[in-house]
Amino acid sequence: AKPIYDKLKTVHARLTLEEMEVPNIGALDLLFSADGGTPAEGTVSFETQIAPMLVGKCGRCHVSAARGGFQMATFEELMRGTAGGRVVLPGNGEGSRIVQVIEEGDMPRGGARVSDEELTALRTWISEGAQVAPESRQANLSVLAAAANGGEAPAEAPMLQFADGMGTVSFSLDVAPIIIDNCTGCHLDARNAQGRLNLETFAGWLRGGDSGAILAPGAPDDSLLVQKLRGTGGGDRMPRNRAPLGDDQIALIAKWIEEGAKFDGLSGDQDIREAYGRAKAAKATHEELSAERIELADTKWDLGLPNVRHEKIETENFLIVGNADHETLEYVAERAEQLAPGIVRLFRGQSREPFVKGRMTIYVFRGRYDYSEFGKMVERRQLPVEWTSHSQYDVIDQYAAILAPRENVESLEGPLVQQLSAGYLAAAGKNVPQWLSNGAGIWAVTKLVRDDPRIKEWEAALPDTLASMAKPDDFITGAMPEDRAALVASGMVNQMANDSRRWGQLMAALRRGDDFQAAFQALWGATPSEIVTGNWNQGSANPRRGR
């Protein structure tokens, strides 16, 4: 490479004399000269600024290890880059891949965050030529970082670890409510989180703030979070301007960290308030959850239709809420109770148990405007104009929303069966997918309300719906509108239910709390996507075949 480099230097000099703007190549001396690239006074320091940042934010994956085939344990390895090319282009901070992946948010992974100041320093260091003292070129970055921090290496951001059920302290049930009660306004629901420490998601806990990582899994005394709560971490004791946490609360947080600081929510980007709500609802009794859902119903109604009067009717298994006329609400309450046993039998449930834990709320709206406003304000979406009913489920709340007919209240039977069935199956087990529960709602109508006029409409719409699919599992992967996906899924449910033995075993597995995907694969020997793709490739594009 050196002969080519020497020629390039000559050309570079000539172009510069001609006052042409050309990229700086002087820093390429780093490749050939033992003393090339020695930093000038006043430039960004690799040893005291860049190395500590790389170790603290990227060290677990690329200093201590070589994840993705890239290791930067030393400066020379950093400059070598990856098999796909160099990640640092001396003189070109903006165009260097290491800067680009940080700007795009792709790196670092695992919870760490490079601050704006750190990114600016990295970009400037590269633009200044990626300079480093000759004696530091082969030194381990962890050694350089430790020297820059007075002999102590900076704390690395921990990796996300999900709870395995072995710990005695739950993040969602025990730790999250303490933080929600005491840190809201500064680190939750804050326009600018203090110290850039945003605790709204667990990813924020892992990322830490301007002072670095706040968690040292397995070592509560070394965790900045515990130190700040105890008042031993320097600066103000936390929470600032509030009463200190009780010793028992701090001990609970410390015990959780000692047990590995593991997360028992759905994903790192889940809001911790949602994680707390879901965990609390899962632990609550049927009666406790019923009481909470009454309050939720009032909250949702006031959000969707403020100042609109509504009536509530409570039955054994349902809470009816709406502004439709009293007779319609009474019909819904009575008919829902009458339909519930048949739906339970259809899905092989237990008749001695509540229809769903915590009762199911049924909203009944007098007009389309009310129905649409509820969707817009509560669900943050525009409901399709052709919809007259739908349902929603999570552990915290479960409801059906139905538009009351102008006349013939008996026409509500089909929508009631559809949405109650979808809700029943959604709550039947762990991680039941929406395509399955919505498809089961349509399928249940074909079994229990055979004179529903929508059945012929669904059958007429099915060929065009199938023809619109780019892939046979579009209804599973979310590549289709919700109602069209449900129509295709109903055929899948029909095929599953026709296999009576496995259908019964699947329903039993869900009632035991088994994960749907695992239970399905154990029974059918493949994933739902693999099943429908196999049928499609065998020439059956109609998943309702055999109905």
Coordinates of C-alpha atoms in Angstrom, one line a residue:
A1 CA 0.0 0.0 0.0
K2 CA 2.9 2.4 0.7
P3 CA 3.9 3.1 -3.0
I4 CA 0.2 3.9 -3.7
Y5 CA 0.1 6.1 -0.7
D6 CA 3.3 8.0 -1.7
K7 CA 1.8 8.7 -5.1
L8 CA -1.5 9.9 -3.6
K9 CA 0.4 12.3 -1.3
T10 CA 2.1 13.9 -4.3
V11 CA -1.2 14.3 -6.1
H12 CA -2.8 15.6 -3.0
A13 CA -0.1 18.3 -2.7
R14 CA -0.5 19.4 -6.3
L15 CA -4.3 19.6 -6.0
T16 CA -3.9 21.6 -2.8
L17 CA -1.6 24.1 -4.6
E18 CA -4.3 24.5 -7.2
E19 CA -6.6 25.6 -4.3
M20 CA -8.9 22.6 -4.8
E21 CA -10.8 21.1 -1.8
V22 CA -9.7 17.6 -1.3
P23 CA -10.1 15.2 1.6
N24 CA -7.3 15.2 4.2
I25 CA -5.1 12.2 3.8
G26 CA -2.3 13.3 6.1
A27 CA -3.6 11.1 8.9
L28 CA -2.9 8.0 6.8
D29 CA 0.7 8.3 8.2
L30 CA -0.8 6.3 11.0
L31 CA -0.5 3.3 8.8
F32 CA 3.2 3.7 8.0
S33 CA 5.0 5.9 10.5
A34 CA 5.8 4.9 14.1
D35 CA 5.4 8.5 15.2
G36 CA 2.7 9.5 12.7
G37 CA -0.5 10.9 14.0
T38 CA 0.8 12.1 17.3
P39 CA -2.0 14.4 18.5
A40 CA -1.4 18.1 18.5
E41 CA -2.1 20.2 21.5
G42 CA -5.8 21.2 21.9
T43 CA -7.2 18.3 19.9
V44 CA -9.6 15.7 21.2
S45 CA -7.7 13.1 23.2
F46 CA -8.2 9.4 22.4
E47 CA -6.7 8.3 25.7
T48 CA -8.8 10.5 28.0
Q49 CA -12.0 11.1 26.0
I50 CA -12.6 8.5 23.3
A51 CA -11.2 5.3 24.9
P52 CA -13.3 5.7 28.1
M53 CA -16.4 6.3 26.1
L54 CA -15.9 3.3 23.8
V55 CA -15.2 1.0 26.8
G56 CA -18.2 2.3 28.8
K57 CA -20.7 2.2 25.9
C58 CA -19.4 -0.5 23.6
G59 CA -16.9 -2.5 25.7
R60 CA -19.0 -5.5 26.5
C61 CA -19.5 -6.3 22.9
H62 CA -16.5 -5.0 21.1
V63 CA -13.7 -4.5 23.6
S64 CA -14.0 -7.5 25.8
A65 CA -15.5 -9.5 22.9
A66 CA -15.7 -9.5 19.1
R67 CA -19.5 -9.4 18.6
G68 CA -20.5 -9.2 14.9
G69 CA -16.9 -9.9 13.9
F70 CA -15.7 -6.5 15.2
Q71 CA -13.3 -6.0 18.1
M72 CA -11.6 -2.8 19.2
A73 CA -9.6 -3.9 22.2
T74 CA -6.8 -1.7 20.9
F75 CA -6.5 1.3 18.8
E76 CA -5.0 -0.7 15.9
E77 CA -8.0 -3.1 16.0
L78 CA -10.4 -0.2 15.9
M79 CA -8.6 1.2 12.9
R80 CA -8.6 -2.2 11.2
G81 CA -12.4 -2.2 11.3
T82 CA -14.5 -5.2 10.2
A83 CA -14.5 -7.7 7.4
G84 CA -16.9 -5.4 5.6
G85 CA -14.5 -2.4 5.7
R86 CA -13.1 0.3 8.0
V87 CA -15.3 2.0 10.5
V88 CA -13.1 4.9 11.2
L89 CA -12.0 7.1 8.2
P90 CA -9.4 9.6 9.6
G91 CA -10.2 13.1 8.5
N92 CA -13.9 12.2 7.8
G93 CA -15.9 12.1 11.0
E94 CA -19.3 12.5 9.2
G95 CA -18.6 9.6 6.8
S96 CA -17.1 7.2 9.3
R97 CA -19.3 4.1 9.8
I98 CA -18.9 4.1 13.6
V99 CA -20.4 7.6 13.8
Q100 CA -23.2 6.8 11.4
V101 CA -24.4 3.7 13.3
I102 CA -24.5 5.7 16.5
E103 CA -26.4 8.6 14.8
E104 CA -28.9 6.1 13.4
G105 CA -29.5 4.6 16.8
D106 CA -28.4 1.1 15.7
M107 CA -25.5 1.1 18.1
P108 CA -24.7 0.7 20.9
R109 CA -27.1 -2.1 21.6
G110 CA -28.1 -3.5 25.0
G111 CA -29.2 -0.3 26.7
A112 CA -26.1 2.0 26.5
R113 CA -26.4 5.4 25.0
V114 CA -23.8 7.7 23.6
S115 CA -24.6 11.3 24.7
D116 CA -24.6 14.2 22.2
E117 CA -21.3 15.5 23.8
E118 CA -19.6 12.1 23.4
L119 CA -20.7 11.7 19.8
T120 CA -19.5 15.2 19.0
A121 CA -16.1 14.4 20.6
L122 CA -15.9 11.1 18.6
R123 CA -16.8 12.9 15.3
T124 CA -14.3 15.7 16.0
W125 CA -11.5 13.2 17.0
I126 CA -11.9 11.4 13.7
S127 CA -12.1 14.7 11.7
E128 CA -8.9 15.8 13.3
G129 CA -7.2 12.7 11.9
A130 CA -8.0 10.0 14.5
Q131 CA -4.8 10.8 16.3
V132 CA -3.2 8.8 19.1
A133 CA 0.1 8.8 20.9
P134 CA 2.5 6.1 19.5
E135 CA 2.7 4.3 22.9
S136 CA -1.1 4.0 23.0
R137 CA -1.6 2.3 19.7
Q138 CA -1.3 -1.2 21.0
A139 CA -2.6 -0.6 24.6
N140 CA -5.9 -2.2 25.6
L141 CA -8.7 0.4 25.6
S142 CA -9.8 -0.8 29.1
V143 CA -6.3 0.1 30.4
L144 CA -6.4 3.5 28.8
A145 CA -10.0 4.1 30.2
A146 CA -8.9 3.0 33.7
A147 CA -6.0 5.4 33.6
A148 CA -8.2 8.2 32.5
N149 CA -10.5 7.5 35.4
G150 CA -7.8 7.5 38.1
G151 CA -7.2 3.8 37.9
E152 CA -10.9 2.7 37.8
A153 CA -12.5 1.6 34.6
P154 CA -15.9 3.3 33.8
A155 CA -19.0 1.2 34.4
E156 CA -20.4 -0.6 31.4
A157 CA -24.1 -0.4 30.6
P158 CA -25.6 -3.8 31.6
M159 CA -27.3 -6.1 29.1
L160 CA -31.1 -6.8 29.2
Q161 CA -31.8 -10.0 31.1
F162 CA -35.3 -11.3 31.5
A163 CA -36.5 -12.8 34.8
D164 CA -36.5 -16.5 35.1
G165 CA -38.9 -16.8 38.0
M166 CA -36.1 -17.6 40.5
G167 CA -35.9 -14.2 42.1
T168 CA -37.7 -13.1 45.2
V169 CA -38.2 -9.5 44.1
S170 CA -40.2 -8.6 41.0
F171 CA -39.3 -5.5 39.0
S172 CA -42.8 -4.9 37.8
L173 CA -44.6 -5.5 41.0
D174 CA -42.1 -4.3 43.6
V175 CA -39.5 -2.0 42.1
A176 CA -41.5 -0.1 39.4
P177 CA -44.2 1.2 41.7
I178 CA -41.6 2.7 44.0
I179 CA -40.0 4.6 41.1
I180 CA -43.4 5.6 39.7
D181 CA -44.5 7.1 43.0
N182 CA -41.2 8.9 43.7
C183 CA -39.5 9.8 40.4
T184 CA -42.3 11.1 38.2
G185 CA -41.7 14.6 37.0
C186 CA -37.9 14.2 37.0
H187 CA -37.2 10.9 35.3
L188 CA -40.7 9.9 34.2
D189 CA -43.2 12.2 32.4
A190 CA -40.4 14.8 32.2
R191 CA -40.0 16.9 29.0
N192 CA -36.2 16.8 29.7
A193 CA -35.3 14.0 32.1
Q194 CA -32.8 15.3 34.7
G195 CA -29.3 14.1 34.1
R196 CA -30.6 12.5 30.9
L197 CA -31.7 9.6 33.0
N198 CA -35.1 8.5 31.6
L199 CA -36.7 5.7 33.6
E200 CA -39.9 5.4 31.6
T201 CA -38.7 2.2 29.9
F202 CA -36.4 -0.5 31.2
A203 CA -34.1 0.3 28.3
G204 CA -33.6 3.7 29.9
W205 CA -32.6 2.0 33.2
L206 CA -30.0 0.0 31.3
R207 CA -28.8 3.0 29.3
G208 CA -28.3 5.2 32.4
G209 CA -27.7 8.9 32.2
D210 CA -24.9 11.5 32.1
S211 CA -23.3 9.9 35.1
G212 CA -23.1 6.5 33.4
A213 CA -24.8 3.2 34.2
I214 CA -27.0 3.1 37.3
L215 CA -27.2 -0.7 37.6
A216 CA -24.5 -3.2 38.4
P217 CA -26.4 -6.5 38.4
G218 CA -25.4 -8.6 41.3
A219 CA -23.7 -5.8 43.1
P220 CA -26.2 -3.3 44.7
D221 CA -23.5 -1.5 46.6
D222 CA -21.7 -0.7 43.4
S223 CA -24.9 0.5 41.6
L224 CA -25.3 4.2 41.2
L225 CA -29.1 3.9 41.7
V226 CA -28.7 2.5 45.2
Q227 CA -25.9 5.0 46.0
K228 CA -28.0 7.9 45.0
L229 CA -31.0 6.6 47.0
R230 CA -28.8 6.2 50.0
G231 CA -27.2 9.6 49.6
T232 CA -23.7 8.1 49.1
G233 CA -23.3 8.6 45.3
G234 CA -22.2 12.2 45.4
G235 CA -24.4 15.2 44.6
D236 CA -27.9 15.4 45.8
R237 CA -29.7 12.4 47.5
M238 CA -32.5 11.0 45.4
P239 CA -35.3 11.6 45.0
R240 CA -34.5 15.3 44.9
N241 CA -36.7 17.7 46.8
R242 CA -38.7 14.8 48.2
A243 CA -38.6 12.7 51.3
P244 CA -36.0 10.0 51.1
L245 CA -37.1 6.5 50.4
G246 CA -37.6 4.3 53.4
D247 CA -34.9 1.8 54.3
D248 CA -37.2 -1.1 53.4
Q249 CA -37.9 0.4 49.9
I250 CA -34.1 0.8 49.3
A251 CA -33.5 -2.7 50.6
L252 CA -36.1 -4.1 48.1
I253 CA -34.4 -2.3 45.2
A254 CA -31.0 -3.5 46.4
K255 CA -32.2 -7.1 46.7
W256 CA -33.6 -6.9 43.1
I257 CA -30.2 -5.8 41.9
E258 CA -28.4 -8.4 43.9
E259 CA -30.6 -11.1 42.2
G260 CA -29.4 -9.8 38.8
A261 CA -31.6 -6.7 38.1
K262 CA -33.7 -8.8 35.7
F263 CA -36.8 -7.6 33.9
D264 CA -40.1 -9.4 34.1
G265 CA -42.0 -7.3 31.5
L266 CA -42.6 -7.9 27.8
S267 CA -39.7 -6.0 26.2
G268 CA -37.0 -3.4 27.1
D269 CA -39.0 -0.6 25.4
Q270 CA -42.2 -1.3 27.4
D271 CA -43.3 1.5 29.6
I272 CA -42.7 0.5 33.2
R273 CA -46.1 1.8 34.2
E274 CA -47.7 -0.6 31.7
A275 CA -45.4 -3.4 33.1
Y276 CA -46.6 -2.6 36.6
G277 CA -50.2 -2.5 35.5
R278 CA -50.0 -5.8 33.8
A279 CA -48.2 -7.5 36.7
K280 CA -50.7 -6.1 39.2
A281 CA -53.7 -7.2 37.1
A282 CA -52.2 -10.7 36.7
K283 CA -51.8 -11.1 40.4
A284 CA -55.2 -9.6 41.3
T285 CA -58.2 -11.8 42.1
H286 CA -61.3 -11.8 39.9
E287 CA -63.1 -9.5 42.3
E288 CA -60.2 -7.1 42.6
L289 CA -59.7 -6.9 38.8
S290 CA -63.5 -6.4 38.4
A291 CA -63.4 -3.4 40.7
E292 CA -60.4 -1.9 38.8
R293 CA -62.1 -2.4 35.4
I294 CA -65.2 -0.4 36.6
E295 CA -62.9 2.5 37.3
L296 CA -61.1 2.0 34.0
A297 CA -64.5 2.0 32.2
D298 CA -65.3 5.4 33.6
T299 CA -61.9 6.8 32.8
K300 CA -62.1 5.5 29.2
W301 CA -65.6 6.9 28.7
D302 CA -64.6 10.3 30.0
L303 CA -61.6 10.3 27.7
G304 CA -63.5 9.3 24.6
L305 CA -66.8 11.1 25.2
P306 CA -66.4 13.7 27.9
N307 CA -69.6 15.3 29.2
V308 CA -71.7 12.6 27.5
R309 CA -74.0 10.8 30.0
H310 CA -73.8 7.1 30.1
E311 CA -75.4 4.2 32.0
K312 CA -73.8 1.2 33.6
I313 CA -75.3 -2.3 34.2
E314 CA -73.4 -5.0 36.1
T315 CA -74.1 -8.7 35.5
E316 CA -72.2 -11.7 36.8
N317 CA -69.7 -11.8 33.9
F318 CA -70.1 -8.4 32.2
L319 CA -70.1 -4.7 32.8
I320 CA -72.3 -2.9 30.3
V321 CA -71.5 0.8 29.7
G322 CA -73.1 3.1 27.1
N323 CA -75.3 5.9 26.0
A324 CA -77.6 3.8 24.0
D325 CA -81.2 3.6 25.3
H326 CA -81.9 1.7 28.5
E327 CA -83.8 -1.1 26.7
T328 CA -80.8 -1.8 24.4
L329 CA -78.4 -1.9 27.3
E330 CA -80.7 -4.3 29.1
Y331 CA -80.9 -6.5 26.1
V332 CA -77.1 -6.6 25.7
A333 CA -76.6 -7.4 29.4
E334 CA -79.2 -10.2 29.4
R335 CA -78.2 -11.7 26.0
A336 CA -74.5 -11.6 26.8
E337 CA -75.1 -13.8 29.9
Q338 CA -77.2 -16.2 27.9
L339 CA -74.6 -16.5 25.1
A340 CA -71.6 -16.9 27.4
P341 CA -72.1 -20.7 28.2
G342 CA -72.3 -21.7 24.6
I343 CA -69.1 -19.7 23.8
V344 CA -67.3 -21.4 26.7
R345 CA -68.4 -24.9 25.4
L346 CA -67.2 -24.0 21.9
F347 CA -63.7 -23.3 23.1
R348 CA -63.7 -26.2 25.5
G349 CA -63.7 -24.0 28.6
Q350 CA -64.8 -24.5 32.2
S351 CA -68.4 -23.5 32.9
R352 CA -67.8 -23.2 36.6
E353 CA -65.2 -20.4 36.2
P354 CA -66.0 -16.7 35.3
F355 CA -66.3 -16.0 31.6
V356 CA -63.1 -14.0 31.8
K357 CA -61.1 -12.9 34.9
G358 CA -62.2 -9.4 36.0
R359 CA -65.4 -9.5 33.8
M360 CA -65.5 -8.1 30.3
T361 CA -66.7 -4.6 29.7
I362 CA -69.1 -4.1 26.8
Y363 CA -69.4 -0.5 25.5
V364 CA -72.6 0.2 23.6
F365 CA -72.7 3.4 21.6
R366 CA -75.8 5.2 20.5
G367 CA -74.4 6.6 17.2
R368 CA -71.4 6.2 14.9
Y369 CA -69.9 9.5 15.9
D370 CA -69.7 8.2 19.5
Y371 CA -68.2 4.9 18.4
S372 CA -65.6 6.6 16.2
E373 CA -64.7 9.2 18.9
F374 CA -64.0 6.4 21.3
G375 CA -61.7 4.7 18.8
K376 CA -59.9 8.0 18.1
M377 CA -59.5 9.2 21.7
V378 CA -59.1 5.9 23.6
E379 CA -57.4 3.6 21.1
R380 CA -55.6 6.4 19.1
R381 CA -56.8 5.1 15.8
Q382 CA -59.4 5.8 13.1
L383 CA -62.0 3.0 13.1
P384 CA -62.9 1.9 9.6
V385 CA -66.3 3.3 8.6
E386 CA -67.7 -0.2 7.8
W387 CA -67.0 -1.5 11.4
T388 CA -69.9 -1.8 13.8
S389 CA -68.0 -3.7 16.6
H390 CA -64.6 -4.7 17.7
S391 CA -62.8 -5.9 20.9
Q392 CA -59.6 -5.2 22.7
Y393 CA -57.7 -7.2 25.3
D394 CA -54.7 -6.9 27.6
V395 CA -54.2 -8.2 31.1
I396 CA -55.2 -4.8 32.5
D397 CA -58.4 -4.3 30.6
Q398 CA -60.7 -6.2 28.3
Y399 CA -63.7 -4.8 26.4
A400 CA -65.9 -5.0 23.4
A401 CA -67.2 -1.9 21.7
I402 CA -70.5 -2.2 19.8
L403 CA -72.5 0.3 17.7
A404 CA -76.2 0.0 18.6
P405 CA -78.6 -0.6 15.7
R406 CA -81.2 2.0 14.9
E407 CA -83.8 -0.7 15.1
N408 CA -84.1 -4.5 15.6
V409 CA -82.0 -4.9 18.7
E410 CA -81.9 -8.6 18.1
S411 CA -79.4 -8.0 15.3
L412 CA -76.8 -7.4 18.0
E413 CA -76.6 -11.2 18.7
G414 CA -74.1 -11.8 15.9
P415 CA -71.7 -8.9 16.9
L416 CA -72.1 -10.0 20.5
V417 CA -71.0 -13.6 19.8
Q418 CA -68.2 -12.4 17.6
Q419 CA -66.6 -10.0 20.1
L420 CA -67.3 -12.1 23.2
S421 CA -65.7 -15.1 21.5
A422 CA -62.7 -13.0 20.4
G423 CA -62.3 -11.7 23.9
Y424 CA -62.8 -15.1 25.5
L425 CA -60.0 -16.7 23.4
A426 CA -57.7 -13.7 23.8
A427 CA -57.9 -14.1 27.6
A428 CA -57.7 -17.9 27.5
G429 CA -54.0 -18.3 27.6
K430 CA -50.6 -16.7 27.2
N431 CA -49.7 -14.7 24.1
V432 CA -52.7 -15.6 22.1
P433 CA -52.2 -13.7 18.8
Q434 CA -54.8 -11.1 17.7
W435 CA -55.2 -12.8 14.3
L436 CA -56.3 -16.0 16.1
S437 CA -58.7 -14.4 18.5
N438 CA -60.3 -12.2 15.8
G439 CA -60.6 -15.1 13.5
A440 CA -62.1 -17.2 16.2
G441 CA -64.8 -14.5 16.6
I442 CA -65.9 -14.8 13.0
W443 CA -65.7 -18.6 13.2
A444 CA -67.9 -18.6 16.3
V445 CA -70.6 -16.6 14.5
T446 CA -70.7 -19.3 11.8
K447 CA -71.3 -21.9 14.5
L448 CA -73.6 -20.2 16.9
V449 CA -75.6 -17.6 14.8
R450 CA -76.0 -19.4 11.5
D451 CA -78.7 -16.9 10.2
D452 CA -76.4 -13.9 10.7
P453 CA -76.5 -12.1 7.3
R454 CA -72.8 -11.2 7.5
I455 CA -71.9 -14.9 7.0
K456 CA -72.8 -14.6 3.3
E457 CA -71.0 -11.3 3.0
W458 CA -67.9 -12.8 4.5
E459 CA -68.0 -15.8 2.1
A460 CA -68.5 -13.4 -0.9
A461 CA -65.5 -11.2 0.2
L462 CA -63.1 -14.1 0.9
P463 CA -61.9 -14.8 -2.7
D464 CA -60.9 -11.2 -3.3
T465 CA -59.3 -11.1 0.1
L466 CA -57.2 -14.2 -0.6
A467 CA -56.3 -12.8 -4.0
S468 CA -54.9 -9.6 -2.4
M469 CA -52.4 -11.5 -0.3
A470 CA -48.8 -11.3 -1.3
K471 CA -47.8 -14.2 1.0
P472 CA -50.0 -16.9 2.5
D473 CA -49.2 -15.8 6.1
D474 CA -50.0 -12.1 5.6
F475 CA -52.9 -12.5 8.0
I476 CA -50.5 -13.8 10.6
T477 CA -47.6 -11.3 10.2
G478 CA -49.8 -8.2 10.3
A479 CA -49.4 -7.4 6.6
M480 CA -53.2 -7.1 6.2
P481 CA -55.9 -4.8 7.6
E482 CA -57.3 -6.2 10.9
D483 CA -60.8 -7.1 9.6
R484 CA -59.5 -8.8 6.4
A485 CA -56.9 -10.7 8.4
A486 CA -59.6 -11.9 10.7
L487 CA -61.6 -13.2 7.8
V488 CA -58.7 -15.3 6.5
A489 CA -57.9 -16.4 10.0
S490 CA -61.4 -17.7 10.6
G491 CA -60.6 -20.4 8.0
M492 CA -57.5 -21.3 9.8
V493 CA -59.5 -21.6 13.1
N494 CA -62.0 -23.8 11.3
Q495 CA -59.3 -26.2 10.1
M496 CA -57.8 -26.3 13.6
A497 CA -61.2 -27.0 15.3
N498 CA -62.0 -29.7 12.7
D499 CA -59.1 -31.6 14.3
S500 CA -61.1 -32.2 17.4
R501 CA -58.3 -33.9 19.4
R502 CA -55.6 -31.3 18.8
W503 CA -58.1 -28.4 19.2
G504 CA -59.1 -29.7 22.6
Q505 CA -55.5 -30.2 23.6
L506 CA -54.6 -26.6 22.5
M507 CA -57.5 -25.1 24.5
A508 CA -56.4 -27.1 27.5
A509 CA -52.8 -26.0 27.1
L510 CA -53.9 -22.3 26.9
R511 CA -55.9 -22.7 30.1
R512 CA -52.8 -24.1 31.8
G513 CA -51.0 -20.9 30.9
D514 CA -48.9 -22.3 28.1
D515 CA -47.5 -20.0 25.4
F516 CA -49.7 -20.3 22.3
Q517 CA -46.8 -20.5 19.8
A518 CA -45.1 -23.3 21.8
A519 CA -48.3 -25.2 22.3
F520 CA -49.4 -25.0 18.7
Q521 CA -46.0 -26.1 17.4
A522 CA -45.9 -29.0 19.8
L523 CA -49.3 -30.2 18.6
W524 CA -49.1 -29.5 14.9
G525 CA -45.3 -30.0 14.4
A526 CA -44.9 -26.6 12.8
T527 CA -45.6 -22.9 13.3
P528 CA -48.9 -21.4 12.0
S529 CA -47.0 -19.6 9.2
E530 CA -45.4 -22.9 8.1
I531 CA -48.8 -24.7 8.1
V532 CA -50.5 -22.1 5.9
T533 CA -47.5 -21.8 3.6
G534 CA -47.5 -25.6 3.2
N535 CA -51.2 -25.6 2.3
W536 CA -50.7 -22.8 -0.1
N537 CA -47.8 -24.5 -1.9
Q538 CA -49.9 -27.7 -2.1
G539 CA -52.4 -25.8 -4.2
S540 CA -55.0 -24.9 -1.6
A541 CA -55.1 -21.1 -1.5
N542 CA -58.3 -21.3 0.4
P543 CA -57.7 -21.8 4.1
R544 CA -61.4 -22.3 4.7
R545 CA -61.3 -25.6 2.7
G546 CA -63.0 -28.4 4.7
R547 CA -65.5 -26.2 6.4

